[in-house]
PDB file of C-alpha atoms and ligand atoms in Angstrom:
ATOM      1  CA  MET A   1       0.000   0.000   0.000  1.00 84.00           C
ATOM      2  CA  GLN A   2       1.228   3.453  -0.929  1.00 93.00           C
ATOM      3  CA  LEU A   3      -0.041   6.893  -0.021  1.00 97.00           C
ATOM      4  CA  PRO A   4      -1.674   9.073  -2.664  1.00 97.00           C
ATOM      5  CA  THR A   5      -0.002  12.433  -3.336  1.00 96.00           C
ATOM      6  CA  PHE A   6      -3.135  14.463  -4.147  1.00 97.00           C
ATOM      7  CA  LYS A   7      -1.168  17.646  -4.900  1.00 95.00           C
ATOM      8  CA  ASP A   8      -4.208  19.231  -6.503  1.00 97.00           C
ATOM      9  CA  ILE A   9      -6.322  18.569  -3.416  1.00 98.00           C
ATOM     10  CA  TRP A  10      -3.688  20.127  -1.148  1.00 98.00           C
ATOM     11  CA  GLN A  11      -3.699  23.129  -3.434  1.00 98.00           C
ATOM     12  CA  ASP A  12      -7.471  23.491  -3.622  1.00 97.00           C
ATOM     13  CA  SER A  13      -8.139  22.952   0.072  1.00 97.00           C
ATOM     14  CA  LEU A  14      -5.172  24.663   1.749  1.00 97.00           C
ATOM     15  CA  GLN A  15      -3.548  26.690  -1.084  1.00 97.00           C
ATOM     16  CA  TRP A  16      -0.331  24.830  -0.402  1.00 97.00           C
ATOM     17  CA  GLN A  17       1.563  21.832  -1.820  1.00 97.00           C
ATOM     18  CA  PRO A  18       4.072  19.402  -0.338  1.00 97.00           C
ATOM     19  CA  ASN A  19       7.420  18.986  -2.114  1.00 97.00           C
ATOM     20  CA  GLN A  20       9.009  15.688  -3.116  1.00 96.00           C
ATOM     21  CA  GLU A  21      11.116  15.320   0.021  1.00 97.00           C
ATOM     22  CA  GLN A  22       8.102  15.907   2.257  1.00 97.00           C
ATOM     23  CA  LEU A  23       6.037  13.364   0.299  1.00 97.00           C
ATOM     24  CA  GLU A  24       8.817  10.800   0.702  1.00 97.00           C
ATOM     25  CA  LYS A  25       9.020  11.375   4.441  1.00 97.00           C
ATOM     26  CA  TRP A  26       5.267  11.013   4.849  1.00 98.00           C
ATOM     27  CA  GLU A  27       5.470   7.760   2.891  1.00 98.00           C
ATOM     28  CA  LYS A  28       8.257   6.556   5.163  1.00 97.00           C
ATOM     29  CA  LEU A  29       6.222   7.435   8.254  1.00 97.00           C
ATOM     30  CA  TYR A  30       3.253   5.570   6.795  1.00 98.00           C
ATOM     31  CA  GLN A  31       5.328   2.445   6.064  1.00 97.00           C
ATOM     32  CA  GLU A  32       6.862   2.489   9.559  1.00 96.00           C
ATOM     33  CA  ILE A  33       3.405   2.763  11.123  1.00 96.00           C
ATOM     34  CA  LEU A  34       2.009  -0.097   9.014  1.00 96.00           C
ATOM     35  CA  LEU A  35       4.926  -2.269  10.064  1.00 96.00           C
ATOM     36  CA  ILE A  36       4.692  -1.545  13.790  1.00 95.00           C
ATOM     37  CA  ASN A  37       0.909  -1.814  13.649  1.00 94.00           C
ATOM     38  CA  LEU A  38       1.348  -5.549  12.979  1.00 93.00           C
ATOM     39  CA  GLN A  39       2.722  -5.870  16.508  1.00 93.00           C
ATOM     40  CA  ILE A  40       1.047  -3.152  18.555  1.00 92.00           C
ATOM     41  CA  ASN A  41      -2.155  -1.285  17.882  1.00 91.00           C
ATOM     42  CA  LEU A  42      -0.948   2.235  17.063  1.00 93.00           C
ATOM     43  CA  THR A  43      -3.827   3.376  14.861  1.00 93.00           C
ATOM     44  CA  ARG A  44      -6.952   1.946  13.265  1.00 94.00           C
ATOM     45  CA  ILE A  45      -6.503   4.256  10.302  1.00 95.00           C
ATOM     46  CA  THR A  46      -4.303   2.341   7.862  1.00 95.00           C
ATOM     47  CA  GLU A  47      -6.008   2.336   4.456  1.00 97.00           C
ATOM     48  CA  PRO A  48      -4.061   4.794   2.195  1.00 97.00           C
ATOM     49  CA  ASN A  49      -6.821   7.327   1.473  1.00 98.00           C
ATOM     50  CA  ASP A  50      -8.085   7.147   5.031  1.00 98.00           C
ATOM     51  CA  PHE A  51      -4.572   7.700   6.400  1.00 98.00           C
ATOM     52  CA  TRP A  52      -4.042  10.550   3.965  1.00 98.00           C
ATOM     53  CA  GLU A  53      -7.227  12.350   4.989  1.00 98.00           C
ATOM     54  CA  LYS A  54      -7.403  11.675   8.723  1.00 98.00           C
ATOM     55  CA  HIS A  55      -3.716  11.676   9.598  1.00 98.00           C
ATOM     56  CA  LEU A  56      -1.964  13.852   6.987  1.00 98.00           C
ATOM     57  CA  TRP A  57      -4.489  16.311   5.677  1.00 98.00           C
ATOM     58  CA  ASP A  58      -6.177  16.821   9.036  1.00 98.00           C
ATOM     59  CA  SER A  59      -2.889  17.331  10.905  1.00 98.00           C
ATOM     60  CA  LEU A  60      -1.698  19.940   8.404  1.00 98.00           C
ATOM     61  CA  ALA A  61      -5.035  21.694   7.969  1.00 98.00           C
ATOM     62  CA  GLY A  62      -4.825  22.800  11.613  1.00 98.00           C
ATOM     63  CA  VAL A  63      -1.591  24.778  11.158  1.00 98.00           C
ATOM     64  CA  ILE A  64      -1.314  25.909   7.536  1.00 98.00           C
ATOM     65  CA  GLY A  65      -2.131  29.436   6.386  1.00 96.00           C
ATOM     66  CA  LEU A  66      -2.457  31.195   9.743  1.00 97.00           C
ATOM     67  CA  ASP A  67      -1.450  34.860   9.728  1.00 96.00           C
ATOM     68  CA  PHE A  68      -0.655  34.801  13.473  1.00 95.00           C
ATOM     69  CA  LEU A  69       2.101  32.147  13.150  1.00 96.00           C
ATOM     70  CA  GLU A  70       5.691  33.047  12.312  1.00 96.00           C
ATOM     71  CA  TYR A  71       6.399  29.912  10.279  1.00 97.00           C
ATOM     72  CA  LYS A  72      10.066  30.688   9.659  1.00 97.00           C
ATOM     73  CA  ASP A  73      10.923  30.953  13.363  1.00 97.00           C
ATOM     74  CA  SER A  74      12.056  27.837  15.167  1.00 96.00           C
ATOM     75  CA  LEU A  75       8.795  27.644  17.080  1.00 98.00           C
ATOM     76  CA  LYS A  76       8.558  25.560  20.237  1.00 98.00           C
ATOM     77  CA  VAL A  77       5.593  23.266  19.728  1.00 98.00           C
ATOM     78  CA  ILE A  78       3.957  20.647  21.944  1.00 98.00           C
ATOM     79  CA  ASP A  79       1.582  17.909  20.784  1.00 98.00           C
ATOM     80  CA  ILE A  80      -0.392  16.785  23.843  1.00 98.00           C
ATOM     81  CA  GLY A  81      -1.710  13.192  23.767  1.00 98.00           C
ATOM     82  CA  THR A  82       0.021  12.546  20.457  1.00 98.00           C
ATOM     83  CA  GLY A  83      -0.789   8.801  20.292  1.00 96.00           C
ATOM     84  CA  ALA A  84       0.922   7.484  17.163  1.00 96.00           C
ATOM     85  CA  GLY A  85       2.308  10.995  16.525  1.00 97.00           C
ATOM     86  CA  PHE A  86      -0.673  13.017  15.325  1.00 98.00           C
ATOM     87  CA  PRO A  87      -0.952  15.805  14.518  1.00 98.00           C
ATOM     88  CA  GLY A  88       2.709  16.447  15.463  1.00 98.00           C
ATOM     89  CA  LEU A  89       4.740  14.209  13.138  1.00 98.00           C
ATOM     90  CA  PRO A  90       3.268  15.155   9.731  1.00 98.00           C
ATOM     91  CA  ILE A  91       3.601  18.818  10.741  1.00 98.00           C
ATOM     92  CA  ASN A  92       7.196  18.344  11.847  1.00 98.00           C
ATOM     93  CA  ILE A  93       8.046  16.793   8.458  1.00 98.00           C
ATOM     94  CA  ILE A  94       6.891  20.048   6.823  1.00 98.00           C
ATOM     95  CA  PHE A  95       8.491  22.287   9.468  1.00 98.00           C
ATOM     96  CA  PRO A  96      11.617  20.384  10.597  1.00 97.00           C
ATOM     97  CA  HIS A  97      13.100  23.567  12.110  1.00 97.00           C
ATOM     98  CA  TRP A  98      10.307  23.631  14.703  1.00 98.00           C
ATOM     99  CA  LYS A  99      11.215  22.197  18.101  1.00 98.00           C
ATOM    100  CA  LEU A 100       8.465  19.704  18.683  1.00 98.00           C
ATOM    101  CA  THR A 101       7.727  17.907  21.942  1.00 98.00           C
ATOM    102  CA  LEU A 102       5.510  14.846  21.536  1.00 98.00           C
ATOM    103  CA  LEU A 103       3.792  14.075  24.837  1.00 98.00           C
ATOM    104  CA  ASP A 104       1.776  10.989  25.692  1.00 98.00           C
ATOM    105  CA  SER A 105       1.067   9.047  28.852  1.00 98.00           C
ATOM    106  CA  THR A 106       1.491   5.674  27.103  1.00 97.00           C
ATOM    107  CA  ARG A 107       5.081   4.458  27.275  1.00 97.00           C
ATOM    108  CA  LYS A 108       4.886   2.027  24.375  1.00 95.00           C
ATOM    109  CA  LYS A 109       3.547   4.666  21.978  1.00 96.00           C
ATOM    110  CA  ILE A 110       6.268   7.115  22.947  1.00 97.00           C
ATOM    111  CA  LYS A 111       8.943   4.446  22.474  1.00 96.00           C
ATOM    112  CA  VAL A 112       7.767   3.932  18.921  1.00 96.00           C
ATOM    113  CA  ILE A 113       7.620   7.660  18.191  1.00 97.00           C
ATOM    114  CA  THR A 114      11.213   8.005  19.380  1.00 97.00           C
ATOM    115  CA  LEU A 115      12.167   5.485  16.669  1.00 96.00           C
ATOM    116  CA  PHE A 116      10.162   7.461  14.080  1.00 97.00           C
ATOM    117  CA  LEU A 117      12.009  10.673  14.975  1.00 97.00           C
ATOM    118  CA  GLU A 118      15.302   8.899  14.284  1.00 96.00           C
ATOM    119  CA  ALA A 119      14.113   7.245  11.064  1.00 96.00           C
ATOM    120  CA  LEU A 120      12.789  10.580   9.764  1.00 96.00           C
ATOM    121  CA  LYS A 121      15.833  12.553  11.010  1.00 96.00           C
ATOM    122  CA  LEU A 122      13.684  15.007  12.924  1.00 96.00           C
ATOM    123  CA  GLU A 123      16.581  16.129  15.050  1.00 95.00           C
ATOM    124  CA  ASN A 124      14.986  19.160  16.691  1.00 96.00           C
ATOM    125  CA  SER A 125      12.260  17.156  18.322  1.00 97.00           C
ATOM    126  CA  GLN A 126      11.850  15.117  21.488  1.00 98.00           C
ATOM    127  CA  THR A 127       9.397  12.800  23.216  1.00 98.00           C
ATOM    128  CA  VAL A 128       8.078  12.966  26.781  1.00 98.00           C
ATOM    129  CA  ILE A 129       6.181  10.227  28.628  1.00 98.00           C
ATOM    130  CA  GLY A 130       3.716  11.553  31.173  1.00 98.00           C
ATOM    131  CA  ARG A 131       0.379  13.128  31.869  1.00 98.00           C
ATOM    132  CA  ALA A 132      -0.378  16.650  30.778  1.00 98.00           C
ATOM    133  CA  GLU A 133      -1.548  17.318  34.362  1.00 98.00           C
ATOM    134  CA  ASP A 134       1.967  16.582  35.691  1.00 98.00           C
ATOM    135  CA  ILE A 135       4.205  17.703  32.834  1.00 98.00           C
ATOM    136  CA  GLY A 136       2.352  21.030  32.620  1.00 98.00           C
ATOM    137  CA  HIS A 137       3.710  21.939  36.081  1.00 98.00           C
ATOM    138  CA  LEU A 138       7.370  21.207  35.344  1.00 98.00           C
ATOM    139  CA  PRO A 139       9.495  24.354  34.976  1.00 98.00           C
ATOM    140  CA  GLU A 140      11.142  23.057  31.778  1.00 98.00           C
ATOM    141  CA  HIS A 141       7.743  22.793  30.087  1.00 98.00           C
ATOM    142  CA  ARG A 142       5.506  25.368  31.749  1.00 98.00           C
ATOM    143  CA  GLU A 143       5.015  28.564  29.720  1.00 98.00           C
ATOM    144  CA  LYS A 144       7.700  27.452  27.266  1.00 98.00           C
ATOM    145  CA  TYR A 145       5.763  26.877  24.025  1.00 98.00           C
ATOM    146  CA  ASN A 146       4.679  29.076  21.114  1.00 98.00           C
ATOM    147  CA  LEU A 147       2.195  26.516  19.857  1.00 98.00           C
ATOM    148  CA  GLY A 148       0.215  23.684  21.497  1.00 98.00           C
ATOM    149  CA  LEU A 149      -1.646  21.049  19.468  1.00 98.00           C
ATOM    150  CA  ILE A 150      -4.302  18.704  20.837  1.00 98.00           C
ATOM    151  CA  ARG A 151      -6.423  16.218  18.914  1.00 98.00           C
ATOM    152  CA  ALA A 152      -8.871  13.575  20.166  1.00 96.00           C
ATOM    153  CA  VAL A 153      -7.866  13.841  23.825  1.00 97.00           C
ATOM    154  CA  GLY A 154     -11.017  15.155  25.482  1.00 96.00           C
ATOM    155  CA  GLU A 155     -13.677  17.799  25.473  1.00 96.00           C
ATOM    156  CA  PRO A 156     -12.739  21.409  24.681  1.00 97.00           C
ATOM    157  CA  SER A 157     -12.524  22.592  28.298  1.00 97.00           C
ATOM    158  CA  VAL A 158     -10.230  19.665  29.170  1.00 98.00           C
ATOM    159  CA  CYS A 159      -8.029  20.449  26.167  1.00 98.00           C
ATOM    160  CA  ALA A 160      -7.854  24.105  27.210  1.00 98.00           C
ATOM    161  CA  GLU A 161      -6.835  23.163  30.759  1.00 98.00           C
ATOM    162  CA  TYR A 162      -4.115  20.870  29.373  1.00 98.00           C
ATOM    163  CA  VAL A 163      -2.727  23.215  26.746  1.00 98.00           C
ATOM    164  CA  LEU A 164      -2.729  26.731  28.241  1.00 98.00           C
ATOM    165  CA  PRO A 165      -0.222  26.070  31.059  1.00 98.00           C
ATOM    166  CA  PHE A 166       2.344  25.023  28.425  1.00 98.00           C
ATOM    167  CA  LEU A 167       2.015  28.218  26.380  1.00 98.00           C
ATOM    168  CA  LYS A 168       4.067  31.382  26.645  1.00 98.00           C
ATOM    169  CA  ILE A 169       2.016  34.549  26.849  1.00 98.00           C
ATOM    170  CA  GLY A 170       0.927  35.208  23.262  1.00 98.00           C
ATOM    171  CA  GLY A 171       1.257  31.500  22.398  1.00 98.00           C
ATOM    172  CA  ILE A 172      -1.451  29.708  20.437  1.00 98.00           C
ATOM    173  CA  GLY A 173      -3.344  26.505  21.216  1.00 98.00           C
ATOM    174  CA  VAL A 174      -5.041  24.554  18.427  1.00 98.00           C
ATOM    175  CA  LEU A 175      -7.956  22.302  19.370  1.00 98.00           C
ATOM    176  CA  TYR A 176      -8.754  19.794  16.601  1.00 98.00           C
ATOM    177  CA  ARG A 177     -12.510  19.177  16.658  1.00 98.00           C
ATOM    178  CA  GLY A 178     -15.239  17.553  14.576  1.00 97.00           C
ATOM    179  CA  ASN A 179     -18.554  19.315  15.040  1.00 97.00           C
ATOM    180  CA  TRP A 180     -18.618  22.623  16.844  1.00 98.00           C
ATOM    181  CA  GLN A 181     -21.695  23.919  18.625  1.00 95.00           C
ATOM    182  CA  LYS A 182     -22.535  27.380  19.873  1.00 94.00           C
ATOM    183  CA  GLU A 183     -22.953  26.016  23.443  1.00 95.00           C
ATOM    184  CA  GLU A 184     -19.445  24.537  23.327  1.00 96.00           C
ATOM    185  CA  GLU A 185     -18.113  27.937  22.331  1.00 97.00           C
ATOM    186  CA  ILE A 186     -19.926  29.718  25.173  1.00 97.00           C
ATOM    187  CA  ASN A 187     -18.619  27.143  27.637  1.00 97.00           C
ATOM    188  CA  LEU A 188     -15.076  27.327  26.253  1.00 98.00           C
ATOM    189  CA  ASN A 189     -15.094  31.122  26.548  1.00 98.00           C
ATOM    190  CA  ASN A 190     -15.970  30.848  30.246  1.00 98.00           C
ATOM    191  CA  VAL A 191     -13.245  28.290  30.842  1.00 98.00           C
ATOM    192  CA  LEU A 192     -10.651  30.376  28.999  1.00 98.00           C
ATOM    193  CA  LYS A 193     -11.319  33.303  31.357  1.00 98.00           C
ATOM    194  CA  LYS A 194     -10.271  31.098  34.296  1.00 98.00           C
ATOM    195  CA  LEU A 195      -7.135  29.903  32.503  1.00 98.00           C
ATOM    196  CA  GLY A 196      -5.859  33.212  31.102  1.00 98.00           C
ATOM    197  CA  GLY A 197      -6.766  32.578  27.480  1.00 98.00           C
ATOM    198  CA  LYS A 198      -9.094  33.832  24.791  1.00 98.00           C
ATOM    199  CA  LEU A 199     -10.683  32.395  21.689  1.00 98.00           C
ATOM    200  CA  ILE A 200      -9.242  34.031  18.594  1.00 98.00           C
ATOM    201  CA  LEU A 201     -10.531  32.024  15.633  1.00 98.00           C
ATOM    202  CA  VAL A 202     -12.813  29.127  14.699  1.00 98.00           C
ATOM    203  CA  LYS A 203     -12.012  27.692  11.263  1.00 98.00           C
ATOM    204  CA  PRO A 204     -14.572  25.308   9.753  1.00 97.00           C
ATOM    205  CA  PHE A 205     -13.570  22.806   7.078  1.00 97.00           C
ATOM    206  CA  GLN A 206     -15.060  20.030   5.053  1.00 97.00           C
ATOM    207  CA  THR A 207     -12.540  17.210   4.706  1.00 98.00           C
ATOM    208  CA  PRO A 208     -11.605  16.772   1.045  1.00 98.00           C
ATOM    209  CA  LEU A 209     -12.330  13.048   0.542  1.00 98.00           C
ATOM    210  CA  THR A 210     -15.178  12.037   2.851  1.00 98.00           C
ATOM    211  CA  LYS A 211     -16.670  15.520   3.223  1.00 98.00           C
ATOM    212  CA  SER A 212     -16.765  15.286   7.012  1.00 98.00           C
ATOM    213  CA  THR A 213     -17.082  18.325   9.228  1.00 98.00           C
ATOM    214  CA  ARG A 214     -13.946  19.592  10.966  1.00 98.00           C
ATOM    215  CA  HIS A 215     -13.305  22.657  13.088  1.00 98.00           C
ATOM    216  CA  PHE A 216     -10.009  24.061  14.233  1.00 98.00           C
ATOM    217  CA  ILE A 217     -10.336  26.181  17.359  1.00 98.00           C
ATOM    218  CA  TYR A 218      -7.527  28.672  18.020  1.00 98.00           C
ATOM    219  CA  ILE A 219      -6.986  29.975  21.518  1.00 98.00           C
ATOM    220  CA  GLN A 220      -4.346  32.416  22.685  1.00 98.00           C
ATOM    221  CA  LYS A 221      -2.770  32.833  26.075  1.00 98.00           C
ATOM    222  CA  ILE A 222      -3.142  36.422  27.228  1.00 98.00           C
ATOM    223  CA  THR A 223      -2.201  36.246  30.916  1.00 98.00           C
ATOM    224  CA  LYS A 224      -0.327  33.829  33.152  1.00 98.00           C
ATOM    225  CA  THR A 225      -2.280  30.693  34.051  1.00 98.00           C
ATOM    226  CA  SER A 226      -2.797  30.225  37.807  1.00 98.00           C
ATOM    227  CA  ASP A 227      -0.557  27.545  39.374  1.00 97.00           C
ATOM    228  CA  GLN A 228      -3.668  25.602  40.361  1.00 98.00           C
ATOM    229  CA  PHE A 229      -3.999  24.522  36.688  1.00 98.00           C
ATOM    230  CA  PRO A 230      -3.846  21.928  35.371  1.00 98.00           C
ATOM    231  CA  ARG A 231      -5.497  20.216  38.326  1.00 98.00           C
ATOM    232  CA  SER A 232      -4.299  16.774  39.542  1.00 98.00           C
ATOM    233  CA  VAL A 233      -4.213  13.741  37.253  1.00 98.00           C
ATOM    234  CA  GLY A 234      -7.704  12.719  36.199  1.00 97.00           C
ATOM    235  CA  ILE A 235      -9.549  15.722  37.649  1.00 97.00           C
ATOM    236  CA  PRO A 236      -9.802  17.765  34.414  1.00 97.00           C
ATOM    237  CA  LYS A 237     -11.627  14.876  32.691  1.00 97.00           C
ATOM    238  CA  GLN A 238     -13.733  13.848  35.723  1.00 97.00           C
ATOM    239  CA  ASN A 239     -14.788  17.330  36.600  1.00 96.00           C
ATOM    240  CA  PRO A 240     -14.333  19.675  33.606  1.00 95.00           C
ATOM    241  CA  LEU A 241     -14.111  23.397  34.361  1.00 95.00           C
TER     242      LEU A 241
HETATM  243  N1  SAH B   1      -3.665  12.776  19.087  1.00 92.84           N
HETATM  244  C1  SAH B   1      -3.706  11.422  18.539  1.00 92.84           C
HETATM  245  C2  SAH B   1      -4.117  10.369  19.585  1.00 92.84           C
HETATM  246  C3  SAH B   1      -5.471  10.552  20.192  1.00 92.84           C
HETATM  247  S1  SAH B   1      -5.886   9.253  21.323  1.00 92.84           S
HETATM  248  C4  SAH B   1      -4.598  11.392  17.329  1.00 92.84           C
HETATM  249  O1  SAH B   1      -5.384  12.302  17.161  1.00 92.84           O
HETATM  250  O2  SAH B   1      -4.511  10.435  16.540  1.00 92.84           O
HETATM  251  C5  SAH B   1      -5.564  10.080  22.865  1.00 92.84           C
HETATM  252  C6  SAH B   1      -4.144   9.944  23.323  1.00 92.84           C
HETATM  253  O3  SAH B   1      -3.964  10.837  24.416  1.00 92.84           O
HETATM  254  C7  SAH B   1      -3.773   8.542  23.812  1.00 92.84           C
HETATM  255  O4  SAH B   1      -2.582   8.128  23.174  1.00 92.84           O
HETATM  256  C8  SAH B   1      -3.575   8.730  25.321  1.00 92.84           C
HETATM  257  O5  SAH B   1      -2.530   7.911  25.829  1.00 92.84           O
HETATM  258  C9  SAH B   1      -3.239  10.211  25.434  1.00 92.84           C
HETATM  259  N2  SAH B   1      -3.648  10.866  26.677  1.00 92.84           N
HETATM  260  C10 SAH B   1      -4.885  10.842  27.242  1.00 92.84           C
HETATM  261  N3  SAH B   1      -4.922  11.588  28.360  1.00 92.84           N
HETATM  262  C11 SAH B   1      -3.671  12.098  28.516  1.00 92.84           C
HETATM  263  C12 SAH B   1      -3.066  12.951  29.494  1.00 92.84           C
HETATM  264  N4  SAH B   1      -3.759  13.394  30.526  1.00 92.84           N
HETATM  265  N5  SAH B   1      -1.771  13.288  29.327  1.00 92.84           N
HETATM  266  C13 SAH B   1      -1.058  12.809  28.272  1.00 92.84           C
HETATM  267  N6  SAH B   1      -1.570  11.998  27.325  1.00 92.84           N
HETATM  268  C14 SAH B   1      -2.865  11.654  27.439  1.00 92.84           C
END
C-alpha cells in the first residue's frame, strides 16, 4: 500500500503543496506505522486514502495558512496526547526547524515515536512520557511553548486546561474538533477566562475526501495561568471546568 499524493487537493483545500522530500518522508512514516501496527495497535486508520485524509491532511489543515504564526521561526511546539504521533509528526516533516515535543502518557507509543524521529531525522524534536496534568507543572515545560496542538484527547474545556499552562504569553493553542456547537463555544469562553486565554478564531472545514465536518479552534494565552492549573491527574476529565 502506498499513499496518494493528491497535490491538486492540497492546493485546492489549503492553497499549499508538499514537495518531493516531504512526500517521501510522509510515505516513510506511513510504512513504519504499518509495520509496527502488525505488533502493537498504534492506529486503526491504515487504508491509504483514510490515512491521507485523517492523519496527513487533518494534521496539516490545523496549522497551515495562519497569519498569526511566524512559520520561519524555530517555534517551540507541543503535541499533547500525540498517540501514534498526530498531529505532530506530519507537521514536523513540513516544518523540521520547529522544536516539537511529543507528549503521551502511554510508554509504548512514545517508544515507537522516538524510533520514528530517528528514522525521519527530525533532530529538533523530542518525546516525553507523562500526563499533561503533571508535565504542565514542570518548569522546563511550563510557559515554554509558542504553539500547542491537541487532537482527540477530550472535550474542549479539558483540552484548554491541558494546553494553556504550556504556552508562553501570546502563544497559540489549536484544538482539533469535529462538530462545533454554539454552546461549546460559550462554555469554552468561560473556561478560557479562568485559565488566562481567549478564543481568537474558529475555522470550519469540510474534509476533502469524505466531506466530514472539521473545526479548528484557536486559543491564545493572554495572561499567566494560575498555578492551580492543570489540576491533579484525572480531575480535568472527571470534573471539567
Ligand atoms: N492525538 C492522537 C491520539 C489521540 S488518542 C490522534 O489524534 O490520533 C488520545 C491519546 O492521548 C492517547 O494516546 C492517550 O494515551 C493520550 N492521553 C490521554 N490523556 C492524557 C493525558 N492526561 N496526558 C497525556 N496523554 C494523554
